[in-house]
XYZ file of C-alpha atoms in Angstrom:
459
model
C 0.000 0.000 0.000
C 3.051 2.252 0.422
C 3.399 2.381 -3.407
C -0.255 3.298 -3.948
C -1.288 -0.226 -4.931
C -4.211 -2.226 -3.531
C -4.259 -2.929 0.225
C -2.175 -6.023 1.091
C -4.083 -9.245 1.676
C -3.833 -10.201 5.323
C -4.173 -13.436 7.305
C -4.608 -13.458 11.091
C -3.853 -16.242 13.565
C -5.384 -15.608 16.969
C -8.222 -13.618 15.458
C -10.674 -14.479 18.248
C -8.500 -12.963 21.000
C -9.046 -9.442 22.303
C -6.215 -8.062 20.140
C -7.097 -10.232 17.152
C -10.737 -9.207 16.929
C -9.805 -5.538 17.086
C -7.127 -5.977 14.426
C -9.436 -7.871 12.068
C -11.985 -5.046 12.327
C -9.261 -2.445 11.686
C -7.863 -4.253 8.655
C -11.292 -4.800 7.146
C -12.212 -1.137 7.704
C -8.998 -0.106 5.921
C -9.943 -2.199 2.893
C -7.590 -5.138 3.406
C -8.909 -8.528 2.284
C -8.725 -10.577 5.513
C -8.556 -14.343 6.085
C -8.578 -15.751 9.615
C -7.905 -19.169 11.126
C -10.556 -20.439 13.550
C -11.074 -23.800 15.234
C -14.846 -23.345 15.275
C -17.537 -22.158 12.915
C -19.006 -20.119 15.830
C -16.480 -17.355 15.339
C -18.824 -14.368 14.965
C -16.937 -12.692 12.097
C -18.939 -10.887 9.388
C -19.316 -12.497 5.963
C -16.706 -10.266 4.327
C -14.027 -11.919 6.509
C -12.721 -15.177 5.042
C -12.513 -18.019 7.565
C -10.314 -21.108 7.418
C -11.515 -23.767 9.852
C -8.706 -25.656 11.538
C -6.129 -25.783 14.312
C -2.922 -23.754 14.171
C -0.834 -26.882 14.730
C -2.219 -28.403 11.517
C 0.170 -27.749 8.574
C -2.675 -28.014 6.065
C -4.714 -25.345 7.883
C -1.686 -23.050 7.970
C -1.025 -23.588 4.282
C -4.639 -22.733 3.491
C -4.792 -19.537 5.556
C -1.418 -18.344 4.197
C -2.333 -19.036 0.576
C -2.611 -15.715 -1.253
C -1.709 -13.617 1.810
C 0.802 -10.779 1.627
C 1.020 -10.228 5.393
C 0.381 -12.829 8.112
C -0.209 -11.747 11.721
C 0.630 -14.254 14.456
C -1.242 -13.232 17.616
C -1.771 -16.658 19.168
C -0.602 -17.879 22.547
C -1.377 -21.310 23.984
C -1.376 -20.427 27.703
C -4.495 -22.519 28.305
C -2.504 -25.662 27.393
C -0.196 -27.294 29.921
C 2.581 -27.614 27.330
C 2.071 -24.124 25.898
C 5.770 -23.681 25.091
C 5.947 -26.874 23.041
C 2.704 -26.146 21.246
C 3.727 -22.579 20.394
C 7.110 -23.803 19.148
C 5.423 -26.211 16.723
C 3.014 -23.528 15.501
C 5.876 -21.087 14.858
C 7.944 -23.660 12.955
C 5.026 -24.734 10.787
C 3.855 -21.170 10.207
C 7.340 -20.128 9.034
C 7.372 -23.029 6.554
C 3.812 -22.404 5.311
C 4.459 -18.668 4.862
C 7.606 -19.345 2.837
C 5.814 -21.866 0.612
C 2.926 -19.432 0.016
C 5.197 -16.506 -0.875
C 4.088 -14.344 2.065
C 5.805 -10.955 2.022
C 5.786 -10.207 5.794
C 5.191 -12.026 9.077
C 4.133 -9.916 12.078
C 4.315 -11.451 15.550
C 2.990 -9.862 18.754
C 4.969 -11.078 21.755
C 6.599 -9.934 24.984
C 9.826 -8.107 25.805
C 13.061 -9.955 25.171
C 14.299 -11.628 28.395
C 17.599 -10.197 29.618
C 18.232 -12.780 32.362
C 16.621 -15.873 33.864
C 12.954 -15.516 33.071
C 9.561 -17.181 33.287
C 8.510 -20.004 30.942
C 5.879 -17.662 29.478
C 8.374 -14.962 28.475
C 10.942 -17.513 27.346
C 8.339 -19.087 25.068
C 7.364 -15.723 23.590
C 10.996 -14.964 22.838
C 11.568 -18.423 21.356
C 8.626 -18.012 18.969
C 9.986 -14.623 17.884
C 13.383 -16.192 17.244
C 11.921 -19.005 15.121
C 10.015 -16.558 12.917
C 12.940 -14.138 12.652
C 15.246 -16.969 11.528
C 12.796 -18.055 8.835
C 12.867 -17.333 5.121
C 10.058 -14.761 5.215
C 10.943 -11.328 6.705
C 9.421 -11.171 10.169
C 9.035 -8.524 12.822
C 8.333 -9.150 16.489
C 6.371 -6.353 18.144
C 7.180 -6.735 21.841
C 4.770 -5.453 24.506
C 5.058 -6.117 28.238
C 1.320 -5.755 28.958
C -1.450 -4.761 26.563
C -4.269 -2.874 28.275
C -7.545 -3.561 26.518
C -11.078 -4.702 27.270
C -11.337 -8.477 27.384
C -7.684 -9.157 28.231
C -6.858 -11.598 31.008
C -4.336 -9.144 32.453
C -6.893 -6.342 32.807
C -9.428 -8.741 34.318
C -6.894 -9.755 36.975
C -5.985 -6.110 37.579
C -9.569 -4.971 38.064
C -10.385 -7.869 40.398
C -7.305 -7.173 42.512
C -8.023 -3.428 42.576
C -11.457 -4.038 44.100
C -10.111 -5.945 47.123
C -10.403 -4.060 50.443
C -7.321 -5.942 51.710
C -4.540 -6.813 49.276
C -1.442 -8.952 49.732
C 1.730 -7.276 48.504
C 4.357 -9.898 47.692
C 7.788 -8.781 46.552
C 7.131 -9.651 42.928
C 4.473 -6.930 42.649
C 7.306 -4.373 42.847
C 8.581 -5.428 39.412
C 8.169 -2.764 36.745
C 6.807 -2.712 33.219
C 5.700 -0.290 30.497
C 2.025 -1.176 29.876
C 0.712 -0.108 26.487
C -2.809 0.741 25.306
C -4.546 -1.657 22.953
C -5.183 1.336 20.661
C -1.426 1.867 20.259
C -0.757 -1.830 19.608
C -3.488 -1.814 16.968
C -1.863 1.232 15.395
C 1.547 -0.464 15.051
C 0.015 -3.691 13.743
C -1.858 -1.725 11.075
C 1.288 0.225 10.233
C 3.215 -3.015 9.766
C 0.644 -4.210 7.213
C 1.383 -1.333 4.864
C 5.139 -1.016 5.432
C 7.830 -2.443 3.129
C 9.152 -5.778 4.507
C 11.009 -5.508 7.817
C 12.942 -7.946 9.958
C 13.737 -7.499 13.645
C 12.496 -7.040 17.214
C 10.756 -3.770 18.010
C 9.424 -2.715 21.420
C 5.900 -1.312 21.726
C 5.764 0.492 25.065
C 3.536 2.881 26.938
C 4.822 6.251 28.165
C 5.020 5.329 31.869
C 7.168 2.864 33.811
C 5.207 1.473 36.757
C 5.295 -1.452 39.180
C 2.513 -4.001 39.186
C 1.476 -2.810 42.654
C 1.400 0.754 41.331
C -0.698 -0.415 38.388
C -3.202 -2.028 40.742
C -3.410 1.161 42.802
C -3.855 3.261 39.652
C -6.618 0.920 38.555
C -8.308 1.229 41.959
C -7.996 5.004 41.747
C -9.803 5.126 38.386
C -12.489 2.761 39.669
C -13.002 5.152 42.615
C -12.310 2.380 45.102
C -11.400 3.241 48.707
C -7.734 2.925 49.558
C -7.047 -0.736 50.343
C -5.103 -2.122 53.271
C -1.981 -3.678 51.751
C -0.087 -6.348 53.643
C 3.540 -7.341 52.943
C 3.285 -11.013 51.952
C 6.714 -12.588 51.404
C 5.228 -16.079 51.152
C 2.454 -15.162 48.694
C 3.652 -16.919 45.561
C 2.379 -16.407 42.040
C 1.103 -20.016 42.170
C -1.092 -19.078 45.133
C -2.281 -15.931 43.375
C -3.117 -17.949 40.250
C -5.128 -20.560 42.161
C -7.178 -17.859 43.871
C -7.671 -16.031 40.552
C -8.937 -19.261 39.020
C -11.552 -19.542 41.765
C -12.652 -15.913 41.887
C -12.365 -14.637 38.308
C -13.127 -15.752 34.751
C -9.373 -16.201 34.154
C -8.383 -19.879 34.519
C -5.507 -20.650 36.856
C -3.649 -22.195 33.897
C -3.644 -18.762 32.238
C -3.168 -16.643 35.376
C -0.195 -18.728 36.563
C 2.198 -17.953 33.678
C 1.101 -14.298 33.676
C 1.837 -13.878 37.379
C 5.111 -15.815 37.009
C 6.246 -13.239 34.450
C 5.999 -10.601 37.184
C 9.045 -12.132 38.873
C 11.065 -9.944 36.508
C 11.056 -6.369 35.256
C 9.356 -6.243 31.849
C 11.104 -3.252 30.330
C 11.953 -2.518 26.693
C 15.440 -3.586 25.633
C 15.284 -3.524 21.836
C 14.634 -0.939 19.116
C 11.521 1.204 19.773
C 8.762 0.511 17.257
C 8.340 4.230 16.593
C 11.854 4.344 15.110
C 10.732 2.220 12.129
C 6.929 2.645 12.089
C 5.071 5.942 12.274
C 3.919 6.548 15.887
C 0.263 7.161 16.771
C -1.022 10.601 15.894
C -0.750 12.663 19.057
C 1.762 10.301 20.662
C 1.248 7.243 22.862
C -1.919 6.833 24.904
C -1.367 7.783 28.549
C -1.548 5.028 31.149
C -4.678 6.468 32.780
C -6.517 6.701 29.478
C -5.402 3.205 28.480
C -6.827 1.899 31.755
C -10.005 3.984 31.403
C -10.750 2.436 28.032
C -9.874 -1.069 29.196
C -12.039 -0.756 32.318
C -14.898 1.118 30.644
C -14.510 4.125 32.969
C -15.437 7.408 31.214
C -13.912 10.793 31.930
C -16.251 12.497 34.444
C -18.293 15.274 32.863
C -19.607 18.389 34.554
C -23.320 18.129 35.401
C -25.770 20.513 33.814
C -27.729 22.894 35.968
C -27.047 25.697 38.439
C -23.768 25.834 40.306
C -21.926 28.065 42.738
C -18.663 29.539 41.557
C -15.864 31.820 42.679
C -13.243 33.427 40.454
C -9.722 34.529 41.379
C -7.201 36.424 39.254
C -3.576 37.197 39.879
C -0.983 39.024 37.768
C 2.376 37.411 37.098
C 5.567 38.994 35.839
C 6.322 35.760 33.994
C 4.976 35.276 30.481
C 1.953 33.078 29.753
C 4.099 30.143 28.610
C 5.902 30.003 31.966
C 2.636 30.440 33.846
C 1.084 27.599 31.839
C 4.082 25.415 32.628
C 3.561 26.090 36.349
C -0.142 25.220 36.057
C 0.486 21.921 34.273
C 3.267 20.981 36.721
C 0.812 20.743 39.630
C 0.467 17.402 41.387
C 2.649 14.466 42.338
C 5.511 14.516 44.809
C 7.325 17.369 43.058
C 4.346 19.595 42.241
C 2.185 19.239 45.318
C -0.972 21.307 45.438
C -0.302 24.179 47.836
C -0.931 24.636 50.669
C 0.275 21.062 51.114
C -0.867 20.622 54.760
C -4.446 21.600 53.901
C -4.637 19.142 51.017
C -2.979 16.420 53.101
C -5.631 16.885 55.782
C -8.376 16.862 53.149
C -6.910 13.693 51.668
C -6.841 11.993 55.061
C -10.487 12.889 55.657
C -11.421 11.721 52.175
C -9.724 8.376 52.783
C -11.755 7.918 55.962
C -14.893 8.613 53.925
C -13.950 5.956 51.358
C -12.729 8.361 48.675
C -9.529 8.770 46.697
C -7.706 9.681 49.889
C -4.175 10.990 49.952
C -3.288 9.476 46.565
C -0.434 11.424 45.020
C 0.583 10.786 41.458
C 0.533 12.165 37.945
C 1.937 11.345 34.494
C 4.737 13.465 33.047
C 2.330 15.326 30.791
C -1.265 15.067 32.042
C -3.931 15.096 29.337
C -7.710 14.811 29.395
C -8.672 11.708 31.391
C -5.471 11.491 33.418
C -5.336 11.391 37.207
C -3.492 14.177 39.038
C -3.492 13.481 42.784
C -7.164 13.433 43.802
C -8.280 15.232 40.649
C -9.058 14.043 37.115
C -8.195 16.171 34.095
C -11.587 16.989 32.606
C -10.120 19.058 29.786
C -6.702 20.322 28.729
C -6.475 23.012 26.076
C -2.872 23.904 25.240
C -3.941 26.421 22.589
C -5.817 28.580 25.096
C -3.691 27.409 28.050
C -6.666 26.198 30.064
C -6.755 23.221 32.428
C -10.022 21.936 33.923
C -9.805 19.514 36.863
C -12.664 17.523 38.377
C -12.403 16.713 42.083
C -12.519 12.990 42.831
C -12.975 13.564 46.552
C -16.148 12.428 48.281
C -18.406 15.495 48.076
C -22.152 16.195 48.083
C -21.856 17.500 44.531
C -19.462 18.078 41.644
C -16.423 20.290 42.210
C -14.380 21.660 39.345
C -11.208 23.762 39.267
C -10.307 25.727 36.119
C -6.883 27.332 35.693
C -5.946 29.501 32.722
C -2.868 31.516 31.739
C -3.778 34.680 29.784
C -1.394 37.250 28.288
C -1.277 40.541 30.187
C 1.110 43.203 28.921
C 4.680 41.952 29.341
C 3.506 39.334 31.841
C 0.452 37.160 32.270
C -2.749 36.775 34.239
C -3.722 33.669 36.161
C -7.485 33.138 35.937
C -8.825 30.602 38.404
C -12.401 29.453 38.902
C -13.860 27.097 41.480
C -17.247 25.703 40.484
C -19.493 23.527 42.664
C -22.762 21.942 41.535
C -24.618 20.624 44.618
C -26.281 17.243 44.282
C -28.613 17.638 47.279
C -29.638 20.126 49.992
C -26.530 18.931 51.859
C -24.478 20.219 48.945
C -25.830 23.743 49.357
C -24.968 23.692 53.055
C -21.502 22.298 52.278
C -20.710 25.143 49.884
C -21.603 27.854 52.388
C -19.907 26.157 55.339
C -16.607 25.515 53.598
C -16.479 28.768 51.636
C -14.323 30.807 54.084
C -11.696 28.062 54.274
C -11.785 27.415 50.534
C -11.323 31.120 49.793
C -8.063 30.995 51.734
C -6.898 27.698 50.192
C -7.539 28.678 46.581
C -6.090 32.158 47.044
C -2.951 30.469 48.398
C -2.955 28.120 45.407
C -3.090 31.075 42.997
C -0.215 32.854 44.762
C 1.873 29.691 44.696
C 1.319 29.071 40.978
C 2.338 32.652 40.145
C 5.396 32.413 42.405
C 6.509 29.167 40.731
C 6.066 30.723 37.294
C 8.134 33.762 38.242
C 10.853 31.532 39.643
C 10.836 29.581 36.412
C 10.149 26.225 38.124
């Protein structure tokens, strides 16, 4: 397609998985003729999708699905089988042979990060499959992702179940780090590979944030608006134990959960060439971790309610220009940009935690965008053109609270415009607004002074 010709013909193995179904829909929407391999006629694909019935270990089925294909996507993983490594090895060997015999132009494999030391059987198997395809006659690329965050994935199901627990064990292996990536970004790179001239190599597909598994669970709980859980150090809580419990309490079988948890014994960080160095990155950059989780969990960005609301506006002149003031506004949150006055917010966070709210959570991505979490706020809207940031309070309140911050030009300096808006949800909300107003006037005036001071200092 890069030369303006017809869209390449594509074949997909693993088309019924959560990544596969999304990719098949994307390819079909882009005009690619698509053939998939399915073990059952109850696959649910529309009539325009060609279906080859058969098992991926069957050479004849592989020959049939590869016949006439320009690009073959290998998205399968046999975790549900006891001998998943052996089964996946056979599939990779037979697929490489069938693709070569059919004259396939490109193989695209979606796997995990390359192991750098002793690793789990799951990761070792993923790397072995990549190696088999890369050593084959047909040019192959291995897109390597540590964890794909998308609706329907076993990993997200385990995350959401764990995040809902009021008491959570915290074994040492949950401190291992990874770079989770949004399903939308994985889909983008898979589509890009379909239209790219043949490539060969390992390319890492990573999200923008490095985070531990425990941190990922807490971020998930934060987006689900779950009360802060009691976490207990659990040195004897093995991944086998976690898998058995997951098998009993979630739709994810223990045979699948076990290898996934075992992979958490190691950091899952990118070690090869970034995919964006050879394939065009997503428009607008990678999806933020919070927005990847929101989509995977089905949690929308909170919207301001319609109807009457109380509001207070504050303005403050700054000697710094609007760009520096905007930088100070967007640096709020986290350990290094704490909302001033810090003691007041810490006390409010403690009270909120006691009420079952977001509590004293402190965290933010490097560049918060709409949908991201910033301490106990959610970014409702970010407008870099007009330098306006709208934050929705996630604290337990009898109504909806919103904070808007804007940096406007003003002569040689700038003007900070700040608005606090509160839409009461009940008669208690009206009383709350009037009772807290004197204290809030002081807090938000302090916040405005602090933002201007940081801008003038150039921090």
